[in-house]
N, C-alpha and C. Protein backbone atom coordinates (compact mmCIF):
# COMPACT_ATOMS: atom_id res chain seq x y z
N MET A 1 -140.80 8.13 103.86
CA MET A 1 -140.87 8.83 105.12
C MET A 1 -140.41 10.27 104.95
N GLU A 2 -141.06 11.20 105.69
CA GLU A 2 -140.71 12.61 105.61
C GLU A 2 -140.29 13.12 106.98
N ASN A 3 -139.25 13.95 106.99
CA ASN A 3 -138.82 14.64 108.20
C ASN A 3 -139.20 16.10 108.06
N LYS A 4 -139.69 16.76 109.14
CA LYS A 4 -140.11 18.15 109.06
C LYS A 4 -139.46 18.96 110.16
N ASN A 5 -138.92 20.14 109.78
CA ASN A 5 -138.31 21.08 110.72
C ASN A 5 -138.55 22.49 110.22
N GLU A 6 -138.57 23.47 111.13
CA GLU A 6 -138.67 24.87 110.73
C GLU A 6 -137.28 25.37 110.36
N VAL A 7 -137.19 26.12 109.24
CA VAL A 7 -135.90 26.62 108.76
C VAL A 7 -136.03 28.08 108.33
N PHE A 8 -134.87 28.72 108.18
CA PHE A 8 -134.79 30.12 107.76
C PHE A 8 -133.94 30.21 106.50
N PRO A 9 -134.07 31.31 105.73
CA PRO A 9 -133.25 31.46 104.52
C PRO A 9 -131.76 31.32 104.82
N GLY A 10 -131.09 30.53 104.00
CA GLY A 10 -129.65 30.31 104.16
C GLY A 10 -129.30 29.10 104.99
N ASP A 11 -130.25 28.57 105.77
CA ASP A 11 -129.96 27.38 106.57
C ASP A 11 -129.56 26.22 105.66
N LYS A 12 -128.54 25.46 106.08
CA LYS A 12 -128.18 24.23 105.39
C LYS A 12 -129.20 23.17 105.78
N VAL A 13 -129.83 22.56 104.75
CA VAL A 13 -130.90 21.61 105.05
C VAL A 13 -130.58 20.19 104.60
N ALA A 14 -129.62 20.04 103.67
CA ALA A 14 -129.29 18.70 103.17
C ALA A 14 -128.03 18.80 102.31
N ILE A 15 -127.53 17.63 101.91
CA ILE A 15 -126.44 17.60 100.93
C ILE A 15 -126.97 16.99 99.64
N GLU A 16 -126.41 17.47 98.52
CA GLU A 16 -126.93 17.04 97.21
C GLU A 16 -126.74 15.56 96.94
N GLU A 17 -125.83 14.91 97.63
CA GLU A 17 -125.66 13.47 97.45
C GLU A 17 -126.89 12.70 97.92
N GLU A 18 -127.64 13.28 98.87
CA GLU A 18 -128.80 12.61 99.43
C GLU A 18 -130.14 13.18 98.94
N TYR A 19 -130.21 14.51 98.76
CA TYR A 19 -131.46 15.17 98.37
C TYR A 19 -131.21 16.21 97.29
N MET A 20 -132.16 16.31 96.37
CA MET A 20 -132.11 17.34 95.35
C MET A 20 -132.88 18.56 95.84
N ALA A 21 -132.40 19.75 95.47
CA ALA A 21 -133.11 20.99 95.82
C ALA A 21 -134.45 21.02 95.09
N SER A 22 -135.48 21.47 95.78
CA SER A 22 -136.82 21.56 95.21
C SER A 22 -137.41 22.91 95.62
N GLU A 23 -138.73 22.98 95.67
CA GLU A 23 -139.43 24.21 96.02
C GLU A 23 -138.91 24.80 97.33
N GLY A 24 -138.59 26.09 97.32
CA GLY A 24 -138.15 26.79 98.53
C GLY A 24 -136.72 26.50 98.94
N THR A 25 -135.93 25.87 98.07
CA THR A 25 -134.53 25.57 98.39
C THR A 25 -133.66 25.87 97.17
N PHE A 26 -132.35 25.90 97.40
CA PHE A 26 -131.39 26.03 96.30
C PHE A 26 -130.13 25.27 96.69
N ALA A 27 -129.37 24.86 95.67
CA ALA A 27 -128.14 24.11 95.91
C ALA A 27 -126.94 24.97 95.55
N LYS A 28 -125.91 24.89 96.39
CA LYS A 28 -124.66 25.61 96.13
C LYS A 28 -123.51 24.79 96.72
N ASP A 29 -122.54 24.50 95.86
CA ASP A 29 -121.35 23.75 96.29
C ASP A 29 -121.70 22.43 96.97
N GLY A 30 -122.71 21.74 96.44
CA GLY A 30 -123.07 20.43 96.96
C GLY A 30 -123.95 20.43 98.19
N VAL A 31 -124.34 21.61 98.65
CA VAL A 31 -125.18 21.73 99.84
C VAL A 31 -126.52 22.36 99.45
N VAL A 32 -127.60 21.81 99.99
CA VAL A 32 -128.94 22.36 99.76
C VAL A 32 -129.26 23.31 100.91
N HIS A 33 -129.69 24.55 100.54
CA HIS A 33 -130.01 25.59 101.52
C HIS A 33 -131.48 25.98 101.39
N ALA A 34 -132.05 26.47 102.49
CA ALA A 34 -133.41 27.02 102.46
C ALA A 34 -133.37 28.39 101.79
N SER A 35 -134.34 28.69 100.94
CA SER A 35 -134.41 30.01 100.32
C SER A 35 -135.54 30.85 100.90
N GLN A 36 -136.30 30.28 101.84
CA GLN A 36 -137.41 31.00 102.47
C GLN A 36 -137.66 30.44 103.86
N ILE A 37 -138.37 31.20 104.67
CA ILE A 37 -138.79 30.73 105.99
C ILE A 37 -139.92 29.73 105.78
N GLY A 38 -139.87 28.63 106.52
CA GLY A 38 -140.95 27.65 106.40
C GLY A 38 -140.61 26.33 107.04
N THR A 39 -141.35 25.32 106.65
CA THR A 39 -141.17 23.97 107.16
C THR A 39 -140.37 23.16 106.15
N LEU A 40 -139.25 22.61 106.60
CA LEU A 40 -138.42 21.77 105.74
C LEU A 40 -139.06 20.39 105.65
N ILE A 41 -139.18 19.91 104.42
CA ILE A 41 -139.68 18.55 104.20
C ILE A 41 -138.61 17.80 103.43
N LEU A 42 -138.07 16.75 104.06
CA LEU A 42 -137.10 15.87 103.40
C LEU A 42 -137.85 14.62 102.98
N ASP A 43 -138.07 14.51 101.70
CA ASP A 43 -138.83 13.39 101.15
C ASP A 43 -137.84 12.28 100.79
N ASP A 44 -137.78 11.24 101.61
CA ASP A 44 -136.83 10.14 101.41
C ASP A 44 -137.16 9.31 100.17
N GLU A 45 -138.44 9.19 99.82
CA GLU A 45 -138.83 8.39 98.65
C GLU A 45 -138.43 9.06 97.35
N GLU A 46 -138.66 10.37 97.24
CA GLU A 46 -138.34 11.11 96.02
C GLU A 46 -136.95 11.75 96.08
N CYS A 47 -136.30 11.69 97.25
CA CYS A 47 -134.98 12.31 97.48
C CYS A 47 -135.01 13.80 97.18
N LEU A 48 -136.05 14.47 97.70
CA LEU A 48 -136.21 15.91 97.51
C LEU A 48 -136.19 16.64 98.84
N ALA A 49 -135.57 17.81 98.83
CA ALA A 49 -135.60 18.71 99.99
C ALA A 49 -136.39 19.93 99.56
N LYS A 50 -137.47 20.24 100.28
CA LYS A 50 -138.23 21.43 99.95
C LYS A 50 -138.65 22.14 101.22
N VAL A 51 -138.88 23.45 101.08
CA VAL A 51 -139.33 24.27 102.20
C VAL A 51 -140.69 24.84 101.83
N VAL A 52 -141.69 24.53 102.62
CA VAL A 52 -143.06 25.02 102.39
C VAL A 52 -143.27 26.24 103.28
N SER A 53 -143.62 27.35 102.65
CA SER A 53 -143.82 28.61 103.36
C SER A 53 -144.98 28.50 104.34
N PHE A 54 -144.87 29.22 105.45
CA PHE A 54 -145.96 29.26 106.43
C PHE A 54 -147.15 30.03 105.88
N ASN A 55 -146.89 30.94 104.96
CA ASN A 55 -147.92 31.82 104.42
C ASN A 55 -147.76 31.91 102.90
N PRO A 56 -148.01 30.82 102.17
CA PRO A 56 -147.77 30.82 100.73
C PRO A 56 -148.71 31.76 99.98
N PRO A 57 -148.28 32.32 98.85
CA PRO A 57 -149.17 33.18 98.07
C PRO A 57 -150.30 32.36 97.44
N ASN A 58 -151.39 33.02 97.19
CA ASN A 58 -152.55 32.39 96.54
C ASN A 58 -152.34 32.52 95.04
N VAL A 59 -151.83 31.49 94.43
CA VAL A 59 -151.47 31.51 93.02
C VAL A 59 -152.53 30.78 92.20
N ILE A 60 -152.89 31.36 91.08
CA ILE A 60 -153.87 30.76 90.18
C ILE A 60 -153.18 29.73 89.30
N GLU A 61 -153.81 28.57 89.15
CA GLU A 61 -153.30 27.48 88.31
C GLU A 61 -154.38 27.06 87.32
N PRO A 62 -153.99 26.45 86.20
CA PRO A 62 -155.00 25.92 85.27
C PRO A 62 -155.94 24.95 85.99
N GLY A 63 -157.22 25.07 85.71
CA GLY A 63 -158.22 24.22 86.36
C GLY A 63 -158.91 24.90 87.53
N ASP A 64 -158.31 25.96 88.08
CA ASP A 64 -158.92 26.67 89.20
C ASP A 64 -160.22 27.35 88.76
N ILE A 65 -161.15 27.47 89.68
CA ILE A 65 -162.39 28.21 89.44
C ILE A 65 -162.23 29.57 90.08
N VAL A 66 -162.50 30.62 89.29
CA VAL A 66 -162.29 31.99 89.76
C VAL A 66 -163.55 32.82 89.54
N TYR A 67 -163.61 33.94 90.26
CA TYR A 67 -164.68 34.92 90.10
C TYR A 67 -164.05 36.19 89.57
N ALA A 68 -164.69 36.80 88.57
CA ALA A 68 -164.11 37.96 87.91
C ALA A 68 -165.20 38.94 87.50
N THR A 69 -164.79 40.19 87.29
CA THR A 69 -165.68 41.22 86.78
C THR A 69 -165.28 41.54 85.35
N VAL A 70 -166.25 41.50 84.44
CA VAL A 70 -165.99 41.81 83.03
C VAL A 70 -165.67 43.30 82.90
N ASN A 71 -164.52 43.59 82.28
CA ASN A 71 -164.07 44.97 82.09
C ASN A 71 -164.44 45.55 80.75
N GLU A 72 -164.24 44.74 79.71
CA GLU A 72 -164.37 45.25 78.36
C GLU A 72 -164.83 44.12 77.42
N ILE A 73 -165.61 44.50 76.44
CA ILE A 73 -166.06 43.57 75.42
C ILE A 73 -165.43 44.01 74.10
N ARG A 74 -164.72 43.10 73.48
CA ARG A 74 -164.13 43.37 72.17
C ARG A 74 -164.78 42.43 71.16
N LYS A 75 -164.35 42.52 69.91
CA LYS A 75 -164.96 41.71 68.85
C LYS A 75 -164.79 40.22 69.08
N THR A 76 -163.58 39.76 69.45
CA THR A 76 -163.32 38.33 69.59
C THR A 76 -163.04 37.87 71.02
N MET A 77 -163.07 38.81 71.98
CA MET A 77 -162.81 38.40 73.36
C MET A 77 -163.36 39.43 74.34
N ALA A 78 -163.48 38.97 75.57
CA ALA A 78 -163.83 39.84 76.69
C ALA A 78 -162.63 39.85 77.64
N THR A 79 -162.45 40.97 78.34
CA THR A 79 -161.41 41.03 79.36
C THR A 79 -162.09 41.13 80.72
N ALA A 80 -161.40 40.62 81.73
CA ALA A 80 -161.98 40.61 83.07
C ALA A 80 -160.88 40.70 84.12
N ASP A 81 -161.23 41.25 85.28
CA ASP A 81 -160.33 41.28 86.43
C ASP A 81 -160.74 40.17 87.38
N VAL A 82 -159.83 39.24 87.63
CA VAL A 82 -160.09 38.15 88.56
C VAL A 82 -160.00 38.69 89.98
N MET A 83 -161.04 38.44 90.77
CA MET A 83 -161.09 38.95 92.14
C MET A 83 -160.68 37.92 93.18
N CYS A 84 -161.12 36.68 92.98
CA CYS A 84 -160.80 35.65 93.97
C CYS A 84 -160.89 34.27 93.33
N LYS A 85 -160.34 33.31 94.06
CA LYS A 85 -160.35 31.91 93.64
C LYS A 85 -161.28 31.15 94.56
N GLU A 86 -162.09 30.27 93.97
CA GLU A 86 -163.03 29.49 94.77
C GLU A 86 -162.28 28.65 95.79
N GLY A 87 -162.79 28.64 97.03
CA GLY A 87 -162.17 27.84 98.08
C GLY A 87 -161.07 28.56 98.83
N SER A 88 -160.82 29.83 98.50
CA SER A 88 -159.78 30.59 99.19
C SER A 88 -160.30 31.97 99.54
N GLU A 89 -160.06 32.38 100.77
CA GLU A 89 -160.46 33.72 101.20
C GLU A 89 -159.34 34.73 101.01
N ARG A 90 -158.19 34.26 100.62
CA ARG A 90 -157.01 35.10 100.50
C ARG A 90 -156.93 35.77 99.13
N ARG A 91 -156.37 36.99 99.09
CA ARG A 91 -156.18 37.69 97.82
C ARG A 91 -155.30 36.88 96.89
N ILE A 92 -155.50 37.07 95.60
CA ILE A 92 -154.69 36.38 94.61
C ILE A 92 -153.35 37.08 94.50
N GLY A 93 -152.27 36.29 94.45
CA GLY A 93 -150.93 36.85 94.50
C GLY A 93 -150.25 37.03 93.17
N ASN A 94 -150.95 36.91 92.05
CA ASN A 94 -150.30 37.09 90.76
C ASN A 94 -151.21 37.89 89.84
N GLU A 95 -150.91 37.89 88.57
CA GLU A 95 -151.66 38.66 87.58
C GLU A 95 -153.15 38.35 87.64
N THR A 96 -153.98 39.41 87.63
CA THR A 96 -155.42 39.20 87.72
C THR A 96 -156.17 39.63 86.46
N TYR A 97 -155.48 40.15 85.46
CA TYR A 97 -156.08 40.54 84.19
C TYR A 97 -156.22 39.29 83.33
N ALA A 98 -157.45 38.99 82.90
CA ALA A 98 -157.69 37.76 82.15
C ALA A 98 -158.49 38.04 80.89
N THR A 99 -158.42 37.10 79.95
CA THR A 99 -159.20 37.19 78.72
C THR A 99 -160.05 35.95 78.55
N ILE A 100 -161.18 36.14 77.87
CA ILE A 100 -162.07 35.03 77.52
C ILE A 100 -162.32 35.15 76.02
N HIS A 101 -161.83 34.20 75.26
CA HIS A 101 -162.01 34.21 73.81
C HIS A 101 -163.45 33.85 73.48
N VAL A 102 -163.97 34.39 72.38
CA VAL A 102 -165.34 34.15 71.97
C VAL A 102 -165.66 32.66 71.88
N SER A 103 -164.70 31.84 71.49
CA SER A 103 -164.93 30.40 71.36
C SER A 103 -164.99 29.68 72.71
N LYS A 104 -164.63 30.37 73.80
CA LYS A 104 -164.61 29.76 75.14
C LYS A 104 -165.72 30.27 76.05
N ILE A 105 -166.68 31.00 75.48
CA ILE A 105 -167.76 31.58 76.30
C ILE A 105 -168.91 30.59 76.50
N SER A 106 -169.32 29.91 75.44
CA SER A 106 -170.49 29.04 75.51
C SER A 106 -170.24 27.76 74.72
N GLN A 107 -170.98 26.73 75.08
CA GLN A 107 -170.91 25.48 74.31
C GLN A 107 -171.60 25.66 72.96
N ASN A 108 -172.51 26.62 72.89
CA ASN A 108 -173.20 26.93 71.64
C ASN A 108 -172.37 27.92 70.83
N TYR A 109 -172.63 27.98 69.54
CA TYR A 109 -171.92 28.92 68.67
C TYR A 109 -172.24 30.35 69.10
N THR A 110 -171.21 31.14 69.24
CA THR A 110 -171.34 32.54 69.63
C THR A 110 -170.55 33.40 68.66
N ASP A 111 -171.20 34.37 68.05
CA ASP A 111 -170.47 35.29 67.18
C ASP A 111 -170.53 36.72 67.69
N ASN A 112 -171.31 36.95 68.75
CA ASN A 112 -171.45 38.29 69.32
C ASN A 112 -171.27 38.20 70.83
N ILE A 113 -170.11 38.56 71.31
CA ILE A 113 -169.80 38.46 72.74
C ILE A 113 -170.77 39.28 73.58
N SER A 114 -171.20 40.43 73.08
CA SER A 114 -172.07 41.30 73.87
C SER A 114 -173.45 40.69 74.13
N LYS A 115 -173.80 39.60 73.43
CA LYS A 115 -175.04 38.87 73.74
C LYS A 115 -174.83 37.89 74.89
N GLU A 116 -173.58 37.62 75.22
CA GLU A 116 -173.25 36.63 76.26
C GLU A 116 -172.75 37.27 77.56
N LEU A 117 -171.95 38.33 77.42
CA LEU A 117 -171.36 39.02 78.57
C LEU A 117 -171.47 40.52 78.36
N ARG A 118 -171.53 41.26 79.46
CA ARG A 118 -171.56 42.73 79.41
C ARG A 118 -170.59 43.28 80.44
N LYS A 119 -170.12 44.49 80.16
CA LYS A 119 -169.21 45.16 81.09
C LYS A 119 -169.90 45.28 82.45
N GLY A 120 -169.16 44.92 83.51
CA GLY A 120 -169.69 44.97 84.87
C GLY A 120 -170.27 43.66 85.37
N ASP A 121 -170.51 42.70 84.47
CA ASP A 121 -171.05 41.40 84.91
C ASP A 121 -170.05 40.70 85.83
N LEU A 122 -170.56 40.07 86.86
CA LEU A 122 -169.74 39.22 87.74
C LEU A 122 -169.88 37.80 87.20
N ILE A 123 -168.74 37.16 86.92
CA ILE A 123 -168.76 35.82 86.32
C ILE A 123 -167.99 34.81 87.16
N ARG A 124 -168.35 33.54 86.97
CA ARG A 124 -167.57 32.42 87.49
C ARG A 124 -166.98 31.74 86.26
N ALA A 125 -165.67 31.45 86.30
CA ALA A 125 -165.01 30.86 85.14
C ALA A 125 -163.94 29.87 85.60
N ARG A 126 -163.49 29.06 84.65
CA ARG A 126 -162.39 28.12 84.92
C ARG A 126 -161.15 28.66 84.20
N VAL A 127 -160.01 28.55 84.87
CA VAL A 127 -158.74 28.97 84.29
C VAL A 127 -158.29 27.88 83.31
N THR A 128 -158.01 28.28 82.05
CA THR A 128 -157.53 27.31 81.07
C THR A 128 -156.03 27.42 80.86
N LYS A 129 -155.48 28.62 80.96
CA LYS A 129 -154.04 28.85 80.79
C LYS A 129 -153.61 29.99 81.70
N ILE A 130 -152.35 29.93 82.13
CA ILE A 130 -151.80 31.06 82.87
C ILE A 130 -150.65 31.72 82.12
N LYS A 131 -150.10 30.99 81.13
CA LYS A 131 -149.01 31.55 80.32
C LYS A 131 -149.32 31.33 78.86
N PRO A 132 -149.06 32.26 77.99
CA PRO A 132 -148.40 33.54 78.21
C PRO A 132 -149.30 34.57 78.89
N SER A 133 -150.61 34.31 78.96
CA SER A 133 -151.52 35.21 79.67
C SER A 133 -152.60 34.39 80.37
N LEU A 134 -153.26 35.01 81.33
CA LEU A 134 -154.33 34.35 82.07
C LEU A 134 -155.57 34.26 81.17
N GLN A 135 -156.02 33.02 80.91
CA GLN A 135 -157.16 32.80 80.01
C GLN A 135 -158.23 31.99 80.73
N LEU A 136 -159.49 32.35 80.48
CA LEU A 136 -160.62 31.75 81.17
C LEU A 136 -161.61 31.15 80.17
N THR A 137 -162.47 30.27 80.69
CA THR A 137 -163.59 29.74 79.92
C THR A 137 -164.84 29.76 80.79
N THR A 138 -165.99 30.00 80.15
CA THR A 138 -167.28 29.92 80.83
C THR A 138 -168.19 28.92 80.11
N GLU A 139 -167.60 27.98 79.39
CA GLU A 139 -168.35 27.04 78.54
C GLU A 139 -169.32 26.13 79.32
N ASP A 140 -168.91 25.59 80.44
CA ASP A 140 -169.76 24.64 81.16
C ASP A 140 -170.97 25.33 81.78
N ASP A 141 -172.00 24.56 82.10
CA ASP A 141 -173.24 25.10 82.65
C ASP A 141 -173.04 25.86 83.96
N HIS A 142 -172.09 25.42 84.78
CA HIS A 142 -171.87 26.03 86.09
C HIS A 142 -171.13 27.36 85.99
N PHE A 143 -170.63 27.69 84.79
CA PHE A 143 -169.86 28.91 84.59
C PHE A 143 -170.64 29.92 83.77
N GLY A 144 -170.32 31.18 83.99
CA GLY A 144 -170.98 32.27 83.28
C GLY A 144 -171.32 33.38 84.25
N VAL A 145 -172.29 34.20 83.87
CA VAL A 145 -172.69 35.35 84.69
C VAL A 145 -173.41 34.85 85.94
N ILE A 146 -172.99 35.36 87.09
CA ILE A 146 -173.64 35.00 88.35
C ILE A 146 -174.37 36.18 88.98
N ARG A 147 -174.02 37.40 88.50
CA ARG A 147 -174.72 38.61 88.95
C ARG A 147 -174.54 39.70 87.90
N SER A 148 -175.62 40.44 87.65
CA SER A 148 -175.55 41.51 86.66
C SER A 148 -176.50 42.63 87.06
N LEU A 149 -176.10 43.85 86.73
CA LEU A 149 -176.94 45.02 86.95
C LEU A 149 -177.41 45.54 85.60
N CYS A 150 -178.60 46.10 85.57
CA CYS A 150 -179.15 46.68 84.35
C CYS A 150 -178.23 47.80 83.87
N GLY A 151 -177.93 47.80 82.58
CA GLY A 151 -177.05 48.81 82.01
C GLY A 151 -177.68 50.19 81.99
N LYS A 152 -178.99 50.27 82.13
CA LYS A 152 -179.69 51.55 82.08
C LYS A 152 -179.94 52.13 83.47
N CYS A 153 -180.50 51.32 84.38
CA CYS A 153 -180.90 51.85 85.69
C CYS A 153 -180.10 51.28 86.86
N LYS A 154 -179.22 50.32 86.60
CA LYS A 154 -178.35 49.69 87.61
C LYS A 154 -179.12 48.85 88.64
N THR A 155 -180.32 48.42 88.30
CA THR A 155 -181.10 47.52 89.13
C THR A 155 -180.56 46.11 88.94
N LYS A 156 -180.58 45.30 90.02
CA LYS A 156 -180.13 43.92 89.91
C LYS A 156 -181.05 43.16 88.96
N MET A 157 -180.43 42.53 87.97
CA MET A 157 -181.19 41.76 86.97
C MET A 157 -181.62 40.42 87.57
N VAL A 158 -182.78 39.92 87.15
CA VAL A 158 -183.27 38.62 87.60
C VAL A 158 -183.34 37.68 86.40
N ARG A 159 -183.21 36.41 86.70
CA ARG A 159 -183.23 35.40 85.63
C ARG A 159 -184.65 35.21 85.12
N LYS A 160 -184.76 35.15 83.80
CA LYS A 160 -186.04 34.87 83.16
C LYS A 160 -185.72 33.91 82.02
N GLY A 161 -185.83 32.60 82.30
CA GLY A 161 -185.42 31.58 81.34
C GLY A 161 -183.91 31.59 81.17
N GLU A 162 -183.46 31.76 79.95
CA GLU A 162 -182.02 31.81 79.67
C GLU A 162 -181.53 33.24 79.46
N ALA A 163 -182.33 34.22 79.89
CA ALA A 163 -181.98 35.63 79.73
C ALA A 163 -182.12 36.34 81.08
N LEU A 164 -181.78 37.62 81.08
CA LEU A 164 -181.93 38.45 82.27
C LEU A 164 -183.00 39.49 82.05
N TYR A 165 -183.73 39.81 83.12
CA TYR A 165 -184.84 40.75 83.06
C TYR A 165 -184.65 41.81 84.13
N CYS A 166 -184.86 43.08 83.75
CA CYS A 166 -184.80 44.18 84.71
C CYS A 166 -186.21 44.48 85.18
N PRO A 167 -186.49 44.27 86.47
CA PRO A 167 -187.85 44.50 86.97
C PRO A 167 -188.26 45.98 86.94
N LYS A 168 -187.29 46.89 86.91
CA LYS A 168 -187.60 48.32 86.89
C LYS A 168 -187.84 48.84 85.47
N CYS A 169 -186.90 48.52 84.55
CA CYS A 169 -186.99 49.01 83.15
C CYS A 169 -187.84 48.11 82.26
N LYS A 170 -188.11 46.89 82.73
CA LYS A 170 -188.86 45.89 81.96
C LYS A 170 -188.10 45.44 80.71
N ARG A 171 -186.76 45.53 80.75
CA ARG A 171 -185.93 45.11 79.62
C ARG A 171 -185.45 43.68 79.83
N THR A 172 -185.36 42.93 78.73
CA THR A 172 -184.83 41.58 78.76
C THR A 172 -183.57 41.57 77.90
N MET A 173 -182.51 40.94 78.44
CA MET A 173 -181.24 40.89 77.72
C MET A 173 -180.66 39.48 77.79
N PRO A 174 -180.10 39.02 76.67
CA PRO A 174 -179.47 37.68 76.69
C PRO A 174 -178.16 37.70 77.47
N ARG A 175 -177.80 36.55 78.05
CA ARG A 175 -176.51 36.40 78.73
C ARG A 175 -176.15 34.92 78.76
N LYS A 176 -174.87 34.64 78.94
CA LYS A 176 -174.39 33.27 79.21
C LYS A 176 -174.44 33.13 80.72
N LEU A 177 -175.52 32.56 81.23
CA LEU A 177 -175.75 32.49 82.67
C LEU A 177 -175.21 31.21 83.27
N ALA A 178 -174.67 31.33 84.48
CA ALA A 178 -174.31 30.16 85.27
C ALA A 178 -175.60 29.50 85.74
N ASP A 179 -175.53 28.20 85.98
CA ASP A 179 -176.74 27.45 86.37
C ASP A 179 -177.35 27.95 87.69
N ASP A 180 -176.56 28.65 88.51
CA ASP A 180 -177.06 29.13 89.80
C ASP A 180 -177.08 30.66 89.85
N TYR A 181 -177.33 31.31 88.71
CA TYR A 181 -177.39 32.78 88.66
C TYR A 181 -178.30 33.30 89.77
N GLY A 182 -177.81 34.31 90.48
CA GLY A 182 -178.58 34.95 91.53
C GLY A 182 -178.52 34.28 92.88
N ASP A 183 -178.01 33.05 92.95
CA ASP A 183 -177.95 32.31 94.22
C ASP A 183 -176.55 32.31 94.83
N VAL A 184 -175.58 32.96 94.16
CA VAL A 184 -174.18 32.90 94.60
C VAL A 184 -173.91 34.02 95.60
N ILE A 185 -173.29 33.64 96.72
CA ILE A 185 -172.89 34.61 97.74
C ILE A 185 -171.37 34.55 97.84
N LEU A 186 -170.73 35.68 97.61
CA LEU A 186 -169.26 35.74 97.72
C LEU A 186 -168.85 36.35 99.03
């Protein structure tokens, strides 16, 4: 059974003999106090006291699906700025600089990142690690480039098989495309 009440920082919410301090709380001299404004949850089964914020930050966790813009292509990795997390309209509240190692771009062997991703590409990726740095993968079919502009004329590229085609320049370029390239609306 859980009991819920609104609390403020410093409020005494429980005693350590009955509940252990958890998220949003701290213990001092045998008493559990709220460390943030929110809803107090006293979990009788787990013997935990926690305070859930009314407006929690949008934090990225391993397994989350994110949308990012490729910033730079290096020999063994690409860097990207994460813009948002799938299923959330709220800004991300932590580090947004991410890397994608060459071995995490495609299920197929890749030795040239610039054949898979280009600077400015909008990608969908899965978070694999958040520490020591934010790391992404685009290996699965649903992940990869979802929108790209021609590097020469900045025209929106269209899918042509497993590559991208510029209708203005008539250029074709390889990419690691998401299965729904061109159909994604953010």
